[in-house]
Short mmCIF file of N, CA, C and O and ligand atoms in Angstrom, two decimals:
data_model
loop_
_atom_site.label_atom_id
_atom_site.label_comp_id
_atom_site.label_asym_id
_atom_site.label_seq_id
_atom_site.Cartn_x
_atom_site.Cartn_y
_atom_site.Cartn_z
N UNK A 94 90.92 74.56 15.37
CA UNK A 94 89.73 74.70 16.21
C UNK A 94 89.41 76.19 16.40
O UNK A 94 90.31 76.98 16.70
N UNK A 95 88.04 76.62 16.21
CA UNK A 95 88.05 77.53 16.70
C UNK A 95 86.67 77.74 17.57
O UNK A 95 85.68 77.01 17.50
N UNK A 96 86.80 78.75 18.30
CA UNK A 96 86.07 78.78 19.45
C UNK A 96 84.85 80.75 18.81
O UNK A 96 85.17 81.85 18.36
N UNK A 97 83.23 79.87 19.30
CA UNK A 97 82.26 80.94 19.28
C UNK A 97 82.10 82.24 20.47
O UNK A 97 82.01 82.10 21.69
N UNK A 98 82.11 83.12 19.92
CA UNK A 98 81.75 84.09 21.38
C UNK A 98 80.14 85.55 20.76
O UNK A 98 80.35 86.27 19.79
N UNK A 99 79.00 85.61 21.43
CA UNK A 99 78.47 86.37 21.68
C UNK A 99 78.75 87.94 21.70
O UNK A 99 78.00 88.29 22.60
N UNK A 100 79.19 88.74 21.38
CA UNK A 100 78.93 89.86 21.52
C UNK A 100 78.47 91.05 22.29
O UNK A 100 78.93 91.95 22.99
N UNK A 101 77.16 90.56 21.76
CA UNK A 101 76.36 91.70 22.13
C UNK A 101 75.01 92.07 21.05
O UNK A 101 74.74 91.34 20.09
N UNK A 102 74.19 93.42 21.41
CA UNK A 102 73.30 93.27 20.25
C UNK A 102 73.83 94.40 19.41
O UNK A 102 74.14 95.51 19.85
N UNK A 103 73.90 93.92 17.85
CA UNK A 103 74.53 95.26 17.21
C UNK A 103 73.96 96.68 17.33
O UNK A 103 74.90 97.48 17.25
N UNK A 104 72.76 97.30 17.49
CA UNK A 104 72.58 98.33 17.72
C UNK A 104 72.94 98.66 18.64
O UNK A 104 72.61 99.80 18.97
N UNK A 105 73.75 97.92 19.51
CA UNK A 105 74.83 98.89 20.32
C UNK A 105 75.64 100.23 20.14
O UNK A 105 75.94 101.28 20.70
N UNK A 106 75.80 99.44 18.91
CA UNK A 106 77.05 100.94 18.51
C UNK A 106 76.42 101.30 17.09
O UNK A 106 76.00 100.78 16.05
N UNK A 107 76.63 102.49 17.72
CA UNK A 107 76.28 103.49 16.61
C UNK A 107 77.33 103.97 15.32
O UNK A 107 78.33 103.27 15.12
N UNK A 108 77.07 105.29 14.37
CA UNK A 108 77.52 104.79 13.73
C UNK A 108 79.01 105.75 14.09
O UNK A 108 78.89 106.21 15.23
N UNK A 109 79.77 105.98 13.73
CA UNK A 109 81.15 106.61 14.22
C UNK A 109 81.25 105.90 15.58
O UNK A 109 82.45 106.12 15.77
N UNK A 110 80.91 105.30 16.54
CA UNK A 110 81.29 104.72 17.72
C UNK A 110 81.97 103.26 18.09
O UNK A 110 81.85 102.23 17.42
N UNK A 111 82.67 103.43 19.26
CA UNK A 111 83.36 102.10 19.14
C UNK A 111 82.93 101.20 20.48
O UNK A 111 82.57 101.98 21.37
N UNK A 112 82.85 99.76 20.91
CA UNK A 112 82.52 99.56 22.06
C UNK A 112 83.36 98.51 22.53
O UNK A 112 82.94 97.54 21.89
N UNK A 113 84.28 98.12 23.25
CA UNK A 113 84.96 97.30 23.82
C UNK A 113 84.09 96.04 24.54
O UNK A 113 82.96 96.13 25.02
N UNK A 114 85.10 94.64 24.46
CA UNK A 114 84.35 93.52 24.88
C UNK A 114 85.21 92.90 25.82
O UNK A 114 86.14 92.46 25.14
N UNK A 115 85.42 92.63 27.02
CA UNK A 115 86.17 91.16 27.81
C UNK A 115 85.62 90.25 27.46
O UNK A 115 84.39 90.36 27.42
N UNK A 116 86.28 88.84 27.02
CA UNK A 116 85.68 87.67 26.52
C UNK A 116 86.81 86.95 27.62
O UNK A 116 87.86 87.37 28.10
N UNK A 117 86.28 86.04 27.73
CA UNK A 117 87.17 84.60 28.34
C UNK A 117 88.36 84.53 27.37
O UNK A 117 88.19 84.31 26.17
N UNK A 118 89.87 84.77 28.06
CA UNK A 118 90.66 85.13 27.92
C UNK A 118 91.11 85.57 26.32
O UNK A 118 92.08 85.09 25.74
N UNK A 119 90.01 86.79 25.63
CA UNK A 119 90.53 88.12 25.12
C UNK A 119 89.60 88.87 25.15
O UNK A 119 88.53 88.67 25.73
N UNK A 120 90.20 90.63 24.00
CA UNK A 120 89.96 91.30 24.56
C UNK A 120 89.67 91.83 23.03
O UNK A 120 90.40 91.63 22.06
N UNK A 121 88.55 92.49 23.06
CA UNK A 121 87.89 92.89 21.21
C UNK A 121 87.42 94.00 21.23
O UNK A 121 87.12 94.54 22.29
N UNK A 122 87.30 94.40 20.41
CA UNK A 122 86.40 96.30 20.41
C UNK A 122 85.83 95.80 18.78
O UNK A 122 86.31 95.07 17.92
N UNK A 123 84.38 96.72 18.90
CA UNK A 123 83.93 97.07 17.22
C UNK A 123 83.84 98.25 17.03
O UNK A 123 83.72 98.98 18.01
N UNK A 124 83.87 98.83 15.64
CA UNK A 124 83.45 100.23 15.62
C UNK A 124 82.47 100.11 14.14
O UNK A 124 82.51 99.47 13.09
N UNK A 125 81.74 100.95 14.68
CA UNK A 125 80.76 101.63 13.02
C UNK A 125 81.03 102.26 12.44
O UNK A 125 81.33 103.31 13.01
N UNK A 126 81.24 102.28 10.58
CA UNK A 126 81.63 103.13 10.34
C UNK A 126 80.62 102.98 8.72
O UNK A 126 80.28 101.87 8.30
N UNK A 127 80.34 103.98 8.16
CA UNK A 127 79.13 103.68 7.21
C UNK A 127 78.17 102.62 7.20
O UNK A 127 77.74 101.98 6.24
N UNK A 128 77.91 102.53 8.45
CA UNK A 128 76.61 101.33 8.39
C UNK A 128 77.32 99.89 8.89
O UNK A 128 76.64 98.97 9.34
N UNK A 129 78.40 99.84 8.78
CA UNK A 129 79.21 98.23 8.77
C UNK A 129 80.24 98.61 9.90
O UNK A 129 80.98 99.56 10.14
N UNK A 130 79.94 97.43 10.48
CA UNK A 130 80.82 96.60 11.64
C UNK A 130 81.91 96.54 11.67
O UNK A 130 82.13 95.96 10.61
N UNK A 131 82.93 96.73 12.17
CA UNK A 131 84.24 96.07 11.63
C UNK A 131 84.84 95.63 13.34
O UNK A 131 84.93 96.59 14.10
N UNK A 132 85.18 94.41 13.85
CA UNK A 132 86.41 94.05 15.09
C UNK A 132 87.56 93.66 15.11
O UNK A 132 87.89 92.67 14.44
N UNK A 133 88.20 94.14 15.65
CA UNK A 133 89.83 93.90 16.39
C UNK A 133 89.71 93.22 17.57
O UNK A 133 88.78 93.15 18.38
N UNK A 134 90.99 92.63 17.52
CA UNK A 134 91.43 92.42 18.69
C UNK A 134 92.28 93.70 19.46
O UNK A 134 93.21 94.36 18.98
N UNK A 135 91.57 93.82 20.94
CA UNK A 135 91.93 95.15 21.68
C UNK A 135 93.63 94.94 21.64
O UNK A 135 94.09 94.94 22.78
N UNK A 136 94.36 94.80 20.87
CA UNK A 136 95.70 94.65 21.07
C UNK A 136 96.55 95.09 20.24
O UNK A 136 96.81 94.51 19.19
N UNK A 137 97.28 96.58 20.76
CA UNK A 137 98.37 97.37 19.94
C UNK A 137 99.39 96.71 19.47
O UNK A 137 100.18 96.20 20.26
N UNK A 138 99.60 96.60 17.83
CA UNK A 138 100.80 96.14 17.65
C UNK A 138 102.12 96.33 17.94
O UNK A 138 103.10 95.59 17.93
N UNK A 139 101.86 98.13 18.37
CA UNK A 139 103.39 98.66 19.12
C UNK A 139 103.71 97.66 19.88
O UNK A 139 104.44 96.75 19.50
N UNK A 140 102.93 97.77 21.61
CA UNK A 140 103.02 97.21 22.36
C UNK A 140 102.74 95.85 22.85
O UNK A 140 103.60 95.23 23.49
N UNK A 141 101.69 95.40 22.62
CA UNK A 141 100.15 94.46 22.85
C UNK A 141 99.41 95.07 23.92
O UNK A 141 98.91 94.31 24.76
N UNK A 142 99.21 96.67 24.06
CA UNK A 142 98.43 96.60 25.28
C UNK A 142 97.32 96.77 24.87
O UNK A 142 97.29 96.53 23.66
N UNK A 143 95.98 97.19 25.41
CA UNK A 143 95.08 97.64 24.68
C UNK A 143 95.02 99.45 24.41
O UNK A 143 95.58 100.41 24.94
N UNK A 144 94.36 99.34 23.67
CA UNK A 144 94.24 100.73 22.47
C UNK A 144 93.37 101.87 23.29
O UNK A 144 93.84 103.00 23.40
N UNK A 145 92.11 101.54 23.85
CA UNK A 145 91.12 102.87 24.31
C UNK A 145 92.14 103.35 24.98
O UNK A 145 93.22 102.90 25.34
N UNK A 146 91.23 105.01 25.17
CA UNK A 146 91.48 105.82 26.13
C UNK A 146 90.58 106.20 27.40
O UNK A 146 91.00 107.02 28.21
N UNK A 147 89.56 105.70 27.51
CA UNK A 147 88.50 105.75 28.15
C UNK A 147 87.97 104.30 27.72
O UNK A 147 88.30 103.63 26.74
N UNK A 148 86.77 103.91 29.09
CA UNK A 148 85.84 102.56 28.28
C UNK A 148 85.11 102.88 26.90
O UNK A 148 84.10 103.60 26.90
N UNK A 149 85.53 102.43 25.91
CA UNK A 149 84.60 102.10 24.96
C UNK A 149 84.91 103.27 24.08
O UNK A 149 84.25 103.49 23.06
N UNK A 150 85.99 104.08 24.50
CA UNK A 150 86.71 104.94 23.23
C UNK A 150 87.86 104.37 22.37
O UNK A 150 88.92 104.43 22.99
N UNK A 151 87.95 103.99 21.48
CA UNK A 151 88.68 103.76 20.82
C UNK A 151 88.92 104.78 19.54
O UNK A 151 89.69 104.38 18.66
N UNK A 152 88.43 105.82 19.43
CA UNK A 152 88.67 106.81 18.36
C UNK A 152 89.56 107.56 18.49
O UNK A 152 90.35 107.75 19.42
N UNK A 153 89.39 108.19 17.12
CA UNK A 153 90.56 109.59 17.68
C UNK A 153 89.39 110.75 17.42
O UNK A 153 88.27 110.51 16.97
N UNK A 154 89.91 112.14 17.82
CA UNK A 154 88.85 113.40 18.47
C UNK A 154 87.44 112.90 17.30
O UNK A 154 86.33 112.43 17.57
N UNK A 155 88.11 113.25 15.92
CA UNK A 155 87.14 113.38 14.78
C UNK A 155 86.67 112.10 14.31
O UNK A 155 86.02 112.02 13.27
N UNK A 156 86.96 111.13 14.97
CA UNK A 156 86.41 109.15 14.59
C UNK A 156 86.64 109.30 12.99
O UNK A 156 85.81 109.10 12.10
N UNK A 157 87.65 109.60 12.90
CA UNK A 157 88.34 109.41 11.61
C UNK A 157 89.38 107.66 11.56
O UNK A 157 89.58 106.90 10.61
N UNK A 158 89.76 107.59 12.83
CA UNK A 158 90.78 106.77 12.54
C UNK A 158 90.71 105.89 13.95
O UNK A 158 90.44 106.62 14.90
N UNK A 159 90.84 104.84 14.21
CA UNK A 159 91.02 103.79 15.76
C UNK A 159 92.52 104.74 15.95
O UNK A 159 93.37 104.85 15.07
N UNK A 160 92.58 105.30 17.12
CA UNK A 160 93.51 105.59 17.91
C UNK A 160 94.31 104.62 19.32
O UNK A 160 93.77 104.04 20.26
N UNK A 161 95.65 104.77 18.97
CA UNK A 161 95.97 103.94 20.57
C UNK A 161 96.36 104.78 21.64
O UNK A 161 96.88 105.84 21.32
N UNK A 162 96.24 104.57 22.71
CA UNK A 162 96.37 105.56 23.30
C UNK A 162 97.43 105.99 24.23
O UNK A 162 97.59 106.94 25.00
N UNK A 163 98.29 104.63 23.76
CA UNK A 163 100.09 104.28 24.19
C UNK A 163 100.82 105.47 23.55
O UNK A 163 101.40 106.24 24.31
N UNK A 164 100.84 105.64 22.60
CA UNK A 164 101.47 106.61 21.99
C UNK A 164 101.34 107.47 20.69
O UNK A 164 102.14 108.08 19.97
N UNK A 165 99.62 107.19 20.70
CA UNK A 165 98.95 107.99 19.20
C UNK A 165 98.88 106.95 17.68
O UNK A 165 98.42 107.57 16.72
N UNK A 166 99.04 106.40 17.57
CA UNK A 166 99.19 105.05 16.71
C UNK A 166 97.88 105.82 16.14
O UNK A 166 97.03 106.39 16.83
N UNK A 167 97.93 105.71 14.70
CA UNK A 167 96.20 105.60 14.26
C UNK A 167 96.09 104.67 13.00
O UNK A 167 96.80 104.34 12.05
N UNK A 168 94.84 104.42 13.48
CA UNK A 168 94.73 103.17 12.32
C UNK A 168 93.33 102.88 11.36
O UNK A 168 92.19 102.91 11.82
N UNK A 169 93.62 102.66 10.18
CA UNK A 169 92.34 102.34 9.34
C UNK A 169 91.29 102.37 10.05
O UNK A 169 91.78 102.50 11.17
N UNK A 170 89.82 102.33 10.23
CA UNK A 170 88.89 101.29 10.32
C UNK A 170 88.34 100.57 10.06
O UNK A 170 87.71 99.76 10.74
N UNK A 171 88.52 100.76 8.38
CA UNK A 171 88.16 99.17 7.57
C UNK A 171 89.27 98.66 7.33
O UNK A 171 89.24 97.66 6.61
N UNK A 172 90.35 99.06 7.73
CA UNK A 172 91.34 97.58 7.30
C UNK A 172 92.25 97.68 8.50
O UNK A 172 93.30 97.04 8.48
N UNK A 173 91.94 98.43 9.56
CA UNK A 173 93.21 98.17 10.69
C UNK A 173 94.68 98.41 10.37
O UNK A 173 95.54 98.00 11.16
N UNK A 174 95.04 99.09 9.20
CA UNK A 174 96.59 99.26 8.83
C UNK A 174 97.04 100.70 9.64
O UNK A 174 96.36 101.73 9.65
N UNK A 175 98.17 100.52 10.22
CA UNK A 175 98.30 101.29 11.26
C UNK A 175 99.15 102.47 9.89
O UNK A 175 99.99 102.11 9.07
N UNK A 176 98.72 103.54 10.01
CA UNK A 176 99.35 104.71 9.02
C UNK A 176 99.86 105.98 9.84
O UNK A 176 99.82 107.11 9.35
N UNK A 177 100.21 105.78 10.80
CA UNK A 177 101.25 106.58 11.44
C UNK A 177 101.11 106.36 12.79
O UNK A 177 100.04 106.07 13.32
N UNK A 178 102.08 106.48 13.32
CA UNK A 178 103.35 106.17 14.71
C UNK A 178 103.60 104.83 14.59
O UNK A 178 103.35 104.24 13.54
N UNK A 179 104.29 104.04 15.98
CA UNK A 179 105.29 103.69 15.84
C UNK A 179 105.22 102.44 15.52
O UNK A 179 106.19 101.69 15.67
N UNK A 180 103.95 102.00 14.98
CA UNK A 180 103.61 100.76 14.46
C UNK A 180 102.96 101.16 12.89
O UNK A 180 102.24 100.42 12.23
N UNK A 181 103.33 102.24 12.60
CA UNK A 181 103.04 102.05 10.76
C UNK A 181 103.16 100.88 9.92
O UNK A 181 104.15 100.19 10.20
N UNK A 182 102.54 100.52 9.11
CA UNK A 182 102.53 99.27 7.94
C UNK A 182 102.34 98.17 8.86
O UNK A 182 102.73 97.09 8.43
N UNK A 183 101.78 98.18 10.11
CA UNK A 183 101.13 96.69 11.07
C UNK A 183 99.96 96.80 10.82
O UNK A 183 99.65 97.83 10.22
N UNK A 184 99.19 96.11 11.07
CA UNK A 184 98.06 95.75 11.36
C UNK A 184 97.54 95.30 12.58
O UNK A 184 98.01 94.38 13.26
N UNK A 185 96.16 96.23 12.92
CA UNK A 185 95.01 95.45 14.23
C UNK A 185 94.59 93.92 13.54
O UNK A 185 94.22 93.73 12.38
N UNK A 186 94.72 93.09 14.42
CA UNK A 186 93.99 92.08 13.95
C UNK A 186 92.59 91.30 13.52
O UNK A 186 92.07 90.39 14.17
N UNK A 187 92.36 91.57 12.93
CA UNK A 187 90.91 91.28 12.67
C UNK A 187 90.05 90.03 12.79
O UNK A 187 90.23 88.82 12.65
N UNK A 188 88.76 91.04 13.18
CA UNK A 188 87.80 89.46 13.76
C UNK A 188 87.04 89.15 12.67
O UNK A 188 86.96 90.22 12.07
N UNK A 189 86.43 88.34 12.05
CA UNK A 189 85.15 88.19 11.11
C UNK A 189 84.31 87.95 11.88
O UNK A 189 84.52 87.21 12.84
N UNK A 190 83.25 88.45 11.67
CA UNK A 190 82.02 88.42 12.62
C UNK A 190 81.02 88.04 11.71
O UNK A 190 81.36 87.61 10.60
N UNK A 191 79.87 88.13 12.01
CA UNK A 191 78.31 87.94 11.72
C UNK A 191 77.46 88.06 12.72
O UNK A 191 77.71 87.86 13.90
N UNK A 192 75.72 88.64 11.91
CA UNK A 192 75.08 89.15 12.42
C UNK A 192 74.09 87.88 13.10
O UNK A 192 74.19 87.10 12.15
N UNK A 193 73.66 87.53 13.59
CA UNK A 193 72.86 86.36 14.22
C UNK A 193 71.71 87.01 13.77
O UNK A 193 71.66 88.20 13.46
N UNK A 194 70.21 85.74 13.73
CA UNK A 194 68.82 86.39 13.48
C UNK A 194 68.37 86.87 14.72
O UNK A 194 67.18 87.14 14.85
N UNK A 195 69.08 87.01 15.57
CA UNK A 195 68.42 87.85 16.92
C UNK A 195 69.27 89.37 17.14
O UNK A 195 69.43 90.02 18.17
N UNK A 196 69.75 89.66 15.67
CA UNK A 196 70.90 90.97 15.91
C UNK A 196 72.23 90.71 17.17
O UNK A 196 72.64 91.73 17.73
N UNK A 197 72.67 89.75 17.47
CA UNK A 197 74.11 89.26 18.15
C UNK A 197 74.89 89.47 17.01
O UNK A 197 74.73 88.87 15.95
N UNK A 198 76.01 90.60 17.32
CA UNK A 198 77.16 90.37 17.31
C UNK A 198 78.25 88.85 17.67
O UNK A 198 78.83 88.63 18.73
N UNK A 199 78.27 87.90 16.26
CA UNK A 199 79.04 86.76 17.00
C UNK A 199 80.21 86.40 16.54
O UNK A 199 80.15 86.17 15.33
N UNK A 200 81.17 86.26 16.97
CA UNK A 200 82.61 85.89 16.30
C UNK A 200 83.18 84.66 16.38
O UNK A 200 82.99 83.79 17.24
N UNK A 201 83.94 84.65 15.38
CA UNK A 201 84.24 83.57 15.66
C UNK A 201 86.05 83.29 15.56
O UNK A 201 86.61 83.72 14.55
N UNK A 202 86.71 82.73 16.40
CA UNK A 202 88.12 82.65 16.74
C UNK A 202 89.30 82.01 16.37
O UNK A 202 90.03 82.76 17.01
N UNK A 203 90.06 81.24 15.85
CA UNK A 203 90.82 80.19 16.44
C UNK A 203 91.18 80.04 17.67
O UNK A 203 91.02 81.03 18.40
N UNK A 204 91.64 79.04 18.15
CA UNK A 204 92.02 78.54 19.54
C UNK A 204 93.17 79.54 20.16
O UNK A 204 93.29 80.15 21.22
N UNK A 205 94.04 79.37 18.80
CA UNK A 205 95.61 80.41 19.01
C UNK A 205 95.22 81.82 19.43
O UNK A 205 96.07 82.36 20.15
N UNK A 206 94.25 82.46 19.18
CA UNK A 206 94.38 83.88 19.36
C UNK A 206 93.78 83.93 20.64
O UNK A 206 93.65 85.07 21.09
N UNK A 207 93.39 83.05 21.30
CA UNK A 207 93.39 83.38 22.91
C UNK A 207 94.58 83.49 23.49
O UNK A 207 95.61 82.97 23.06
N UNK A 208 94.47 84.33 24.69
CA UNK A 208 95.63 84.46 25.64
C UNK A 208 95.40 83.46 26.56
O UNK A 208 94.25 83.04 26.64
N UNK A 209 96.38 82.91 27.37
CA UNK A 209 96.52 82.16 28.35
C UNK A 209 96.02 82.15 29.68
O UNK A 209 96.33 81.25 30.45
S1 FES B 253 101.36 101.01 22.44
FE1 FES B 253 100.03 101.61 20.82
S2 FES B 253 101.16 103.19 19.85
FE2 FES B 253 102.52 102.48 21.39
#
């Protein structure tokens, strides 16, 4: 089973920028990066906490890389592979999304990747 969630409208985020989401029990960020979308689930593989450092920062200085902000973790943005600290060779988990004809950001879930 999996479960639909809304977004937002994609010209939200721009392009190097990232924007965090609360959904009914989880927690997602997107970022832009050449024109394309990409979401995670807000959840460090170090730890599971979430990654920003501020609302809706999820970068690092130069938005080169998703930063965590537990302990510097940085990670892909098109593929979420964490390439240095203390979760190297993990992965952010990834959302597949799509664009709706009204520009919504919409995802879509399995049941399992909600929290309780
Ligand atoms: S919690 Fe993310 S790097 Fe430690």
């Amino acid at each position: 089973m999996t479960k639909t969630f809304t977004l937002g409208p994609e010209h939200d985020i721009e392009e190097n920028q990232s924007k965090g989401y609360e959904l009914p029990h989880l927690q997602v960020f997107a970022v832009r990066r050449d024109g394309l979308l990409y979401v995670y689930k807000n959840d460090c593989p170090h730890l599971n906490i979430n990654l920003e450092w501020q609302e809706d920062q999820f970068l690092d200085m130069d938005a080169a890389f998703i930063q965590c902000s537990g302990h510097g973790a940085l990670f892909e943005i098109e593929t979420g592979l964490c390439i240095s600290g203390p979760c190297q060779g993990e992965h952010l988990t990834a959302i597949a999304h799509e664009i709706d004809a009204h520009g919504q950001i919409v995802i879509n879930v399995p049941e399992e990747m909600l929290d309780n």
